Structure formats: C-alpha cells, structure tokens
Amino acid sequence: MNSKDYIELDEKYGAHNYHPLPVVISWAEGVRVKDPEGKSYFDFLSAYSAVNQGHRHPRIIKALVDQASVCTLTSRAFHNDKMGQYLQKLCEYTGYEHALPMNTGAEAVETAIKAARRWGVEVKGVDNGNQEIVCVKENFHGRTLAAITMSNDPDSTVNYGPYVPGFVRVPYEDIDAMAAAINANTVAVILEPIQGEAGVCVPYEGYLAAVRALCTKHQVLFICDEVQTGFCRTGKRFAWMHEDARPDIMCLGKALGGGVFPVSAIVADHAVMQVFTPGTHGSTFGGNPLASAVAMAALDVLVDEKLDEHAEAMGQIFRAELAGAVCKNMVKVRGKGLLNAVLFKDGFQAWDVCLALRDAGLLAKQTHGNIIRFAPPLVITEAELREAIAIIKGVLVKY
Ligand SMILES: *Cc1c(COP(=O)(O)O)cnc(C)c1O
C-alpha cells in the first residue's frame, strides 16, 4: 500500500470530521517524520503540542514498554503502585497541592468546570443551578458539549444544540467587559493564556495578571486551560508564568502524555479540590499505571532537558529569522517560546503554503485560513531549527 491507498481508506471508512493535509506518516523520531514512500519531513505541528518531548523519546518509550510488561490498567476501584508517585511528581512540577487524573484535554476542561460549579455552591454559596462561568471569544477548549458551548466558531457549534447553560462569553483582552460580566453567581473565569487554535493570539502584557486580580477581587476561580500552552511550549513551564497570574485550576493534557498516550489532569490546591468526594467524579482509565509511568517520564524529560529554557532560546531565533522573511502576503510572525504563527493577509489561503511546505519537507497546518502555526517538538536543536527556517523562508518567498 502507498500513501494514496492509506488516504483512500481513511476517506472511505472514517467519519469526515477532519480535513488533513494529504500526507501519511508511518515513522517518526525526534523532530522528523517519514511517509511510507520514505520521504522525510520536519514535524512543525507536534500533534498540536502533544509531542513536546519529540517523537518516541527513548526515556518515555522505555517507561511505556517497562510498565506495559507488568501492569496496565486497574481502574480506580483499586489502588495501583504508580498513580501516587505520578501525582506527586505532577504536583511538584506544577506547584499545586492536588491533581485529578483524566485522559483527554476536553475531559480536563470538563473536570475544571465541574470543580468550579461545585465550589461555587459549597464554598461561595451560589444556589445550585445558578452558577455562571465567564469564557472569552475565539477560545478552544475541546469538543465536549460544554466546551463547544463556550466556542463561537460556527464549525464547532452549528446544529449541536441545545447548548449547556451557565456560560457568558466576553471579548479576549477586554478586562472591562470581563468585569462587567462577573456577578454574584459567577464561579469561574476560564481562558487559554495564549490562544492556540485561534492562531497563537498572545495577550497584551498585564492582561493575565489583571484577570487574576479581578478573579481574586470577586471571589471567582481563575481557570487556565494550559492543555496546549503547558509543559514548556511557550518558554516557561506554563504560559501563565509569563505574568503574576497563578490560576486556581490548571487544565493539562497533550504533552503530559509525552506524545505516546492520552494523559490529562487538573491541578488545584486543597481549597478547590476538596469539593470532590467519593463517587462525585471519575474515569475508568484516569490514573492508570501505564499513563502514570509515561507521564512521569514525560515530566522528567521536560525538567532534565531544560526544555523551557531551550524553547525560549529557539523561539527567539525563530521569530527573529521569520520576521526577516521575504513574502508578499505575510503580515507578521507572533508567539512565545516555540508556539509561533505566521499571519497572512485577510482572505489569503494558507493551505496552499502548507502544501508547498510539505513538498519542501516540512509539515505545518493552517488555522483560520490565513494563519500557519509553527510548533516543532521542543527538543529541536539549533542546527535543525536553522535548517527548517531555511525551508520555510524558501517557500514563503514564493507567496
Ligand atoms: C487540544 C486542546 C483541548 C482538547 O484536548 P483533547 O485532548 O483534544 O480533548 C482543550 N484545550 C486546549 C487549549 C487545546 O489546545
């Protein structure tokens, strides 16, 4: 079978809920992937930042294989000998008192919403059923009904009603609108510290700290969805750390699984996490020993390879180089660390650029038609980055 055959099978038997770039990946290592024909590409999407540690990092694969050979799943009906060590490591890494393990990013967001709603009743004193959560425009929090209720992207939301009550949406970066939306029933504000799917929208300096202060003032929980921005992607462990903006709850996923396994969690201090009591929330696979072993290795790699500092340094090079790219339709390059995007003029079809990049040996995906996100695995070396930049510049000059 060749790439064309594999794509045909996807089209024939799969639901058509994605529009992938026409490329098939059958091998991957570090920052590079190959198609069945043997052509090699730089991976500049990193599975939407789930592969921060690079494809098949040897330490993570070893943890996976070792754990798979002794015990994989127990359910939370019993204890296992890995989950506690993993949650301790995650709490130490994030600086929170407790962690609640789930599997996907959307589940982490759901868990945060449930925690905030319960906290609103049991701690803040809001009547059950009246809890409100403030979200921001252009957000992406996943694909569950609550997550799409927060979304204003018609593709994500159309004809999925009835939507979930209790959400109020305000413009991103508008602290006055957020303040006006908060009332006595407001239990939380949720946002991405940098909006990834919206096109790597970096807020003005001081916005996150202002949101934090507003939440503190009105006894409202600040929830940061760090599913995409977390784990060193933006040059810090978490993107909120660029400011004095420590959230009450962080939603985590993607790179927590080290690129091999779906692992997610929320972290929070006792005052919030204590709202969960036996039977009030759960997941069959959450905290399973295989996921725990993989996530521990994923965290160790981030720390031992100093991927936060490295992402910061590589990001500086990337943005400086791309800012000097020759390209008629490019408006600007923006981002933090190794979460960056090139913004083209309104109406420009970045899909064509992605196809040209593919042909030149680099995989990236456009978002919102005229924006391309560039987010390689954080383990990329400076030499690899410069090679990739040359490919990108060589393509951009034709547009
Ligand atoms: C990817 C993502 C999610 C959803 O994660 P899944 O694992 O796909 O459910 C939620 N929030 C943000 C910010 C994301 O980037």
Coordinates of C-alpha atoms and ligand atoms in Angstrom, one line a residue:
M1 CA 0.0 0.0 0.0
N2 CA 1.2 3.6 -0.6
S3 CA 0.2 7.0 0.7
K4 CA -2.7 7.3 -1.7
D5 CA -4.2 3.9 -0.6
Y6 CA -4.0 4.9 3.1
I7 CA -5.7 8.2 2.5
E8 CA -8.5 6.4 0.5
L9 CA -9.1 4.0 3.3
D10 CA -9.5 7.0 5.8
E11 CA -11.9 8.7 3.4
K12 CA -13.9 5.5 2.8
Y13 CA -14.3 4.2 6.3
G14 CA -13.7 7.2 8.6
A15 CA -16.2 9.9 9.6
H16 CA -15.2 13.1 7.7
N17 CA -14.7 15.2 10.8
Y18 CA -11.2 16.3 9.8
H19 CA -9.6 17.7 6.6
P20 CA -6.0 16.6 7.0
L21 CA -3.1 17.7 4.9
P22 CA -2.6 15.0 2.2
V23 CA 0.4 13.3 3.8
V24 CA 0.7 9.9 5.6
I25 CA 3.1 9.4 8.4
S26 CA 4.4 5.9 9.1
W27 CA 7.6 6.6 11.0
A28 CA 8.7 9.3 13.4
E29 CA 11.7 10.1 15.6
G30 CA 12.6 13.3 17.4
V31 CA 11.6 16.2 15.2
R32 CA 11.3 14.2 12.0
V33 CA 8.6 12.0 10.4
K34 CA 8.6 9.9 7.2
D35 CA 5.9 8.9 4.8
P36 CA 5.5 5.3 3.5
E37 CA 7.5 6.3 0.4
G38 CA 10.4 7.2 2.6
K39 CA 10.3 11.0 2.2
S40 CA 11.4 12.8 5.4
Y41 CA 9.7 15.9 6.9
F42 CA 10.2 18.2 9.9
D43 CA 7.2 18.0 12.1
F44 CA 6.2 21.6 12.9
L45 CA 2.8 20.8 14.4
S46 CA 3.9 18.3 17.1
A47 CA 0.4 16.9 17.2
Y48 CA -0.9 20.3 18.4
S49 CA 1.9 20.3 21.1
A50 CA 1.3 16.8 22.4
V51 CA 4.8 15.8 21.2
N52 CA 6.8 18.5 23.0
Q53 CA 9.4 15.9 24.1
G54 CA 9.9 14.7 20.5
H55 CA 8.6 11.6 18.8
R56 CA 9.4 8.4 20.6
H57 CA 11.7 9.9 23.2
P58 CA 13.7 6.9 24.4
R59 CA 13.1 7.5 28.1
I60 CA 9.3 7.8 27.5
I61 CA 9.2 4.7 25.3
K62 CA 11.2 2.7 27.9
A63 CA 8.7 3.7 30.6
L64 CA 5.9 2.7 28.3
V65 CA 7.4 -0.7 27.5
D66 CA 8.6 -1.5 31.0
Q67 CA 5.2 -0.6 32.5
A68 CA 3.3 -2.4 29.8
S69 CA 5.1 -5.6 30.7
V70 CA 3.9 -5.6 34.3
C71 CA 0.6 -3.9 34.7
T72 CA -1.5 -1.6 32.5
L73 CA -5.0 -1.0 34.0
T74 CA -6.5 -1.4 37.4
S75 CA -9.4 1.1 37.4
R76 CA -9.8 3.4 40.4
A77 CA -11.8 0.7 42.2
F78 CA -8.3 -0.4 43.4
H79 CA -5.1 1.4 44.1
N80 CA -2.1 0.9 41.8
D81 CA 1.6 1.4 42.7
K82 CA 2.2 4.1 40.0
M83 CA -0.5 6.7 40.3
G84 CA 0.5 8.2 43.6
Q85 CA 4.1 8.7 42.6
Y86 CA 2.9 10.3 39.4
L87 CA 0.5 12.7 41.0
Q88 CA 3.3 13.7 43.5
K89 CA 5.6 14.5 40.6
L90 CA 2.9 16.4 38.8
C91 CA 2.0 18.4 41.9
E92 CA 5.7 19.2 42.5
Y93 CA 6.2 20.2 38.9
T94 CA 3.2 22.5 38.8
G95 CA 3.3 23.8 42.3
Y96 CA -0.2 22.7 43.3
E97 CA -1.4 20.6 46.3
H98 CA -3.6 18.1 44.4
A99 CA -4.1 16.6 40.9
L100 CA -7.1 14.8 39.4
P101 CA -6.1 12.4 36.6
M102 CA -8.2 12.1 33.4
N103 CA -7.4 11.2 29.8
T104 CA -8.0 13.9 27.3
G105 CA -7.8 17.7 27.3
A106 CA -11.5 18.1 26.9
E107 CA -12.1 15.9 30.0
A108 CA -9.7 18.1 31.9
V109 CA -11.7 21.1 30.9
E110 CA -15.0 19.3 31.9
T111 CA -13.4 18.4 35.3
A112 CA -12.4 22.0 35.9
I113 CA -15.9 23.2 35.1
K114 CA -17.4 20.7 37.4
A115 CA -15.0 21.6 40.2
A116 CA -15.8 25.3 39.8
R117 CA -19.5 24.7 39.8
R118 CA -19.4 22.6 42.9
W119 CA -17.0 25.1 44.6
G120 CA -19.5 27.9 43.7
V121 CA -22.2 26.2 45.6
E122 CA -20.3 24.6 48.5
V123 CA -17.8 27.4 49.2
K124 CA -19.0 30.6 47.6
G125 CA -22.7 30.0 48.4
V126 CA -24.3 30.2 44.9
D127 CA -27.6 28.4 44.6
N128 CA -27.1 25.1 42.6
G129 CA -28.3 25.7 39.0
N130 CA -27.3 29.4 39.0
Q131 CA -23.6 29.0 38.6
E132 CA -22.1 31.1 35.8
I133 CA -18.7 30.8 34.1
V134 CA -17.1 33.6 32.1
C135 CA -15.2 32.5 29.0
V136 CA -13.6 34.5 26.2
K137 CA -14.2 34.8 22.4
E138 CA -12.2 32.7 20.0
N139 CA -11.5 30.1 22.7
F140 CA -10.8 26.5 22.0
H141 CA -11.4 24.2 25.0
G142 CA -12.1 20.9 23.2
R143 CA -15.1 19.1 21.7
T144 CA -17.5 18.2 24.6
L145 CA -20.9 19.9 24.7
A146 CA -19.7 22.3 27.5
A147 CA -16.5 23.1 25.5
I148 CA -18.4 23.8 22.3
T149 CA -21.0 25.8 24.2
M150 CA -18.1 28.2 25.1
S151 CA -16.9 28.3 21.5
N152 CA -18.0 31.0 18.9
D153 CA -16.6 29.0 16.0
P154 CA -19.6 28.0 13.8
D155 CA -17.8 24.9 12.6
S156 CA -17.5 23.6 16.1
T157 CA -21.0 24.5 17.2
V158 CA -23.6 24.5 14.4
N159 CA -26.6 22.2 14.9
Y160 CA -25.3 20.7 18.2
G161 CA -28.0 22.4 20.4
P162 CA -29.3 22.5 23.0
Y163 CA -26.1 24.0 24.4
V164 CA -25.1 24.0 28.0
P165 CA -26.4 26.8 30.1
G166 CA -24.4 28.9 32.5
F167 CA -21.7 30.4 30.2
V168 CA -21.1 34.0 29.4
R169 CA -18.6 35.0 26.6
V170 CA -16.7 38.2 26.6
P171 CA -14.0 39.5 24.1
Y172 CA -10.4 38.3 24.7
E173 CA -8.1 41.0 26.2
D174 CA -11.1 43.1 27.3
I175 CA -10.8 43.3 31.1
D176 CA -13.7 45.9 31.4
A177 CA -16.1 43.5 29.6
M178 CA -14.9 40.7 31.8
A179 CA -15.5 42.8 34.9
A180 CA -19.0 43.7 33.7
A181 CA -19.8 40.0 33.1
I182 CA -19.0 39.0 36.6
N183 CA -21.9 38.9 39.2
A184 CA -22.7 37.2 42.4
N185 CA -23.4 33.9 40.6
T186 CA -20.0 33.8 38.8
V187 CA -17.9 30.9 39.9
A188 CA -15.1 31.0 37.4
V189 CA -13.3 32.6 34.5
I190 CA -11.7 30.2 32.0
L191 CA -9.3 31.1 29.3
E192 CA -6.2 30.0 27.4
P193 CA -3.2 32.2 28.4
I194 CA -2.2 32.2 24.8
Q195 CA -5.0 31.1 22.3
G196 CA -3.5 28.4 20.2
E197 CA -6.3 27.3 17.9
A198 CA -7.3 30.9 17.4
G199 CA -4.0 31.5 15.7
V200 CA -1.5 31.9 18.6
C201 CA -3.0 35.0 20.0
V202 CA -0.7 36.4 22.7
P203 CA -2.5 38.8 25.0
Y204 CA -1.1 42.2 25.8
E205 CA 1.3 42.3 28.7
G206 CA -0.6 42.6 32.0
Y207 CA -3.8 41.0 30.8
L208 CA -3.4 37.7 32.6
A209 CA -2.4 39.4 35.8
A210 CA -5.4 41.7 35.5
V211 CA -7.7 38.7 35.1
R212 CA -6.1 37.1 38.1
A213 CA -6.6 40.2 40.2
L214 CA -10.2 40.6 39.0
C215 CA -11.0 37.0 40.0
T216 CA -9.4 37.4 43.4
K217 CA -11.4 40.6 44.0
H218 CA -14.8 39.0 43.2
Q219 CA -14.1 35.5 44.7
V220 CA -14.1 33.9 41.3
L221 CA -11.9 30.9 40.4
F222 CA -9.4 31.6 37.6
I223 CA -9.1 28.5 35.4
C224 CA -6.2 28.4 32.9
D225 CA -6.6 26.0 30.0
E226 CA -2.9 25.1 29.6
V227 CA -3.6 21.9 27.5
Q228 CA -1.7 23.4 24.5
T229 CA 0.4 26.1 26.1
G230 CA 1.6 24.0 29.0
F231 CA 4.8 21.9 29.6
C232 CA 7.4 24.3 28.3
R233 CA 5.8 25.1 24.9
T234 CA 5.9 28.9 25.4
G235 CA 9.3 29.1 27.1
K236 CA 8.1 28.6 30.6
R237 CA 6.6 25.5 32.3
F238 CA 3.2 27.1 31.9
A239 CA 2.2 30.1 29.9
W240 CA 0.6 32.0 32.9
M241 CA 4.1 32.1 34.4
H242 CA 5.0 35.0 32.0
E243 CA 3.0 37.1 34.4
D244 CA 2.0 37.2 38.1
A245 CA -1.2 35.2 37.3
R246 CA -1.3 31.9 39.2
P247 CA -4.6 30.3 38.4
D248 CA -6.8 28.4 40.9
I249 CA -7.1 25.5 38.5
M250 CA -5.0 24.4 35.5
C251 CA -6.3 22.1 32.8
L252 CA -3.5 19.9 31.5
G253 CA -3.2 17.4 28.7
K254 CA -1.4 16.9 25.4
A255 CA 2.4 16.9 26.2
L256 CA 1.7 15.3 29.7
G257 CA 1.4 12.1 27.7
G258 CA 4.8 12.5 26.1
G259 CA 3.5 12.0 22.7
V260 CA 2.6 8.4 23.2
F261 CA -0.5 8.2 25.3
P262 CA -3.6 10.3 26.2
V263 CA -3.0 11.7 29.7
S264 CA -4.7 14.7 31.2
A265 CA -5.4 16.2 34.6
I266 CA -6.4 19.2 36.5
V267 CA -4.3 20.6 39.3
A268 CA -5.6 22.8 42.1
D269 CA -5.0 23.5 45.8
H270 CA -7.0 21.8 48.6
A271 CA -9.5 24.6 49.0
V272 CA -10.8 23.8 45.5
M273 CA -10.0 20.1 45.1
Q274 CA -11.8 19.2 48.3
V275 CA -15.1 19.6 46.6
F276 CA -14.6 16.2 45.1
T277 CA -15.7 13.3 47.3
P278 CA -16.0 9.6 46.5
G279 CA -18.4 9.0 43.6
T280 CA -18.7 12.6 42.5
H281 CA -16.3 12.4 39.5
G282 CA -14.2 9.7 37.8
S283 CA -12.8 8.0 34.8
T284 CA -12.1 4.3 34.1
F285 CA -8.7 4.9 32.5
G286 CA -7.8 8.1 34.6
G287 CA -4.6 7.5 36.6
N288 CA -3.9 4.1 35.1
P289 CA -0.4 2.7 35.7
L290 CA 0.6 2.8 32.1
A291 CA -0.4 6.5 31.8
S292 CA 1.2 7.3 35.1
A293 CA 4.5 5.7 34.1
V294 CA 4.5 7.5 30.8
A295 CA 3.6 10.9 32.3
M296 CA 6.4 10.6 34.9
A297 CA 8.9 10.0 32.2
A298 CA 7.4 12.9 30.1
L299 CA 7.8 15.3 33.1
D300 CA 11.4 14.0 33.8
V301 CA 12.4 14.8 30.2
L302 CA 11.0 18.3 30.4
V303 CA 13.0 19.0 33.6
D304 CA 16.2 17.2 32.8
E305 CA 16.5 18.6 29.2
K306 CA 15.5 22.1 30.4
L307 CA 13.0 22.3 27.6
D308 CA 11.5 25.5 29.0
E309 CA 14.8 27.5 28.6
H310 CA 15.5 25.7 25.3
A311 CA 12.1 26.6 23.9
E312 CA 12.6 30.2 24.9
A313 CA 16.0 30.4 23.2
M314 CA 14.9 28.6 20.0
G315 CA 11.7 30.8 19.8
Q316 CA 13.8 34.0 19.8
I317 CA 15.8 32.7 16.8
F318 CA 12.6 31.6 15.0
R319 CA 10.8 34.9 15.3
A320 CA 13.8 37.0 14.5
E321 CA 14.5 34.9 11.4
L322 CA 10.9 34.8 10.2
A323 CA 10.4 38.5 10.8
G324 CA 13.0 39.0 8.1
A325 CA 11.4 36.6 5.6
V326 CA 10.6 37.9 2.1
C327 CA 6.9 37.2 1.5
K328 CA 4.3 39.5 -0.2
N329 CA 1.3 38.2 1.8
M330 CA 2.9 37.8 5.2
V331 CA 1.6 40.3 7.8
K332 CA 3.6 39.3 10.9
V333 CA 5.1 36.5 13.0
R334 CA 4.0 36.2 16.6
G335 CA 4.2 33.8 19.5
K336 CA 6.1 32.9 22.6
G337 CA 8.8 30.2 23.0
L338 CA 8.1 27.6 20.3
L339 CA 4.4 28.3 19.9
N340 CA 4.5 30.7 16.9
A341 CA 2.4 31.6 14.0
V342 CA 2.8 33.4 10.7
L343 CA -0.2 35.7 9.9
F344 CA -1.0 36.3 6.3
K345 CA -3.3 39.0 4.8
D346 CA -7.1 38.6 5.2
G347 CA -8.5 36.1 2.7
F348 CA -5.2 34.5 1.9
Q349 CA -5.3 30.7 1.6
A350 CA -2.5 29.4 3.8
W351 CA -3.5 25.8 2.8
D352 CA -1.5 26.3 -0.4
V353 CA 1.6 27.3 1.6
C354 CA 1.2 24.2 3.8
L355 CA 1.1 22.0 0.6
A356 CA 4.3 23.8 -0.6
L357 CA 5.9 23.4 2.8
R358 CA 5.1 19.7 2.7
D359 CA 6.7 19.3 -0.7
A360 CA 9.7 21.1 0.6
G361 CA 9.9 18.7 3.6
L362 CA 8.2 20.5 6.5
L363 CA 4.7 19.7 7.9
A364 CA 2.6 22.6 9.4
K365 CA -1.1 23.2 9.4
Q366 CA -3.1 26.4 8.8
T367 CA -5.7 27.6 11.3
H368 CA -8.4 30.1 10.4
G369 CA -7.4 30.0 6.7
N370 CA -4.8 32.7 6.8
I371 CA -2.6 31.7 9.8
I372 CA 0.0 28.9 9.9
R373 CA 1.1 27.7 13.3
F374 CA 4.8 26.6 13.7
A375 CA 5.3 24.5 16.7
P376 CA 8.1 21.9 16.4
P377 CA 9.0 19.4 19.2
L378 CA 10.9 21.3 21.9
V379 CA 13.9 19.0 21.5
I380 CA 14.7 20.6 18.2
T381 CA 18.4 21.5 18.0
E382 CA 19.6 24.9 16.8
A383 CA 21.0 23.3 13.6
E384 CA 17.7 21.6 12.9
L385 CA 15.8 24.8 13.6
R386 CA 18.0 26.7 11.1
E387 CA 17.5 24.0 8.5
A388 CA 13.8 24.2 9.0
I389 CA 13.8 28.0 8.9
A390 CA 15.6 27.9 5.5
I391 CA 12.9 25.6 4.2
I392 CA 10.1 27.9 5.4
K393 CA 11.8 31.1 4.0
G394 CA 12.4 29.3 0.7
V395 CA 8.6 28.6 0.5
L396 CA 7.4 32.0 1.8
V397 CA 9.3 33.9 -0.8
K398 CA 7.0 32.4 -3.5
Y399 CA 3.9 33.8 -1.8
Ligands
LIG1 C1 -6.3 20.3 22.3 C2 -6.9 21.2 23.3 C3 -8.0 20.8 24.2 C4 -8.7 19.5 24.0 O1 -7.8 18.4 24.2 P1 -8.3 16.9 23.6 O2 -7.2 16.0 24.2 O3 -8.3 17.0 22.1 O4 -9.6 16.7 24.2 C5 -8.5 21.7 25.1 N1 -8.0 22.9 25.3 C6 -7.0 23.4 24.5 C7 -6.4 24.7 24.7 C8 -6.4 22.6 23.5 O5 -5.4 23.0 22.7

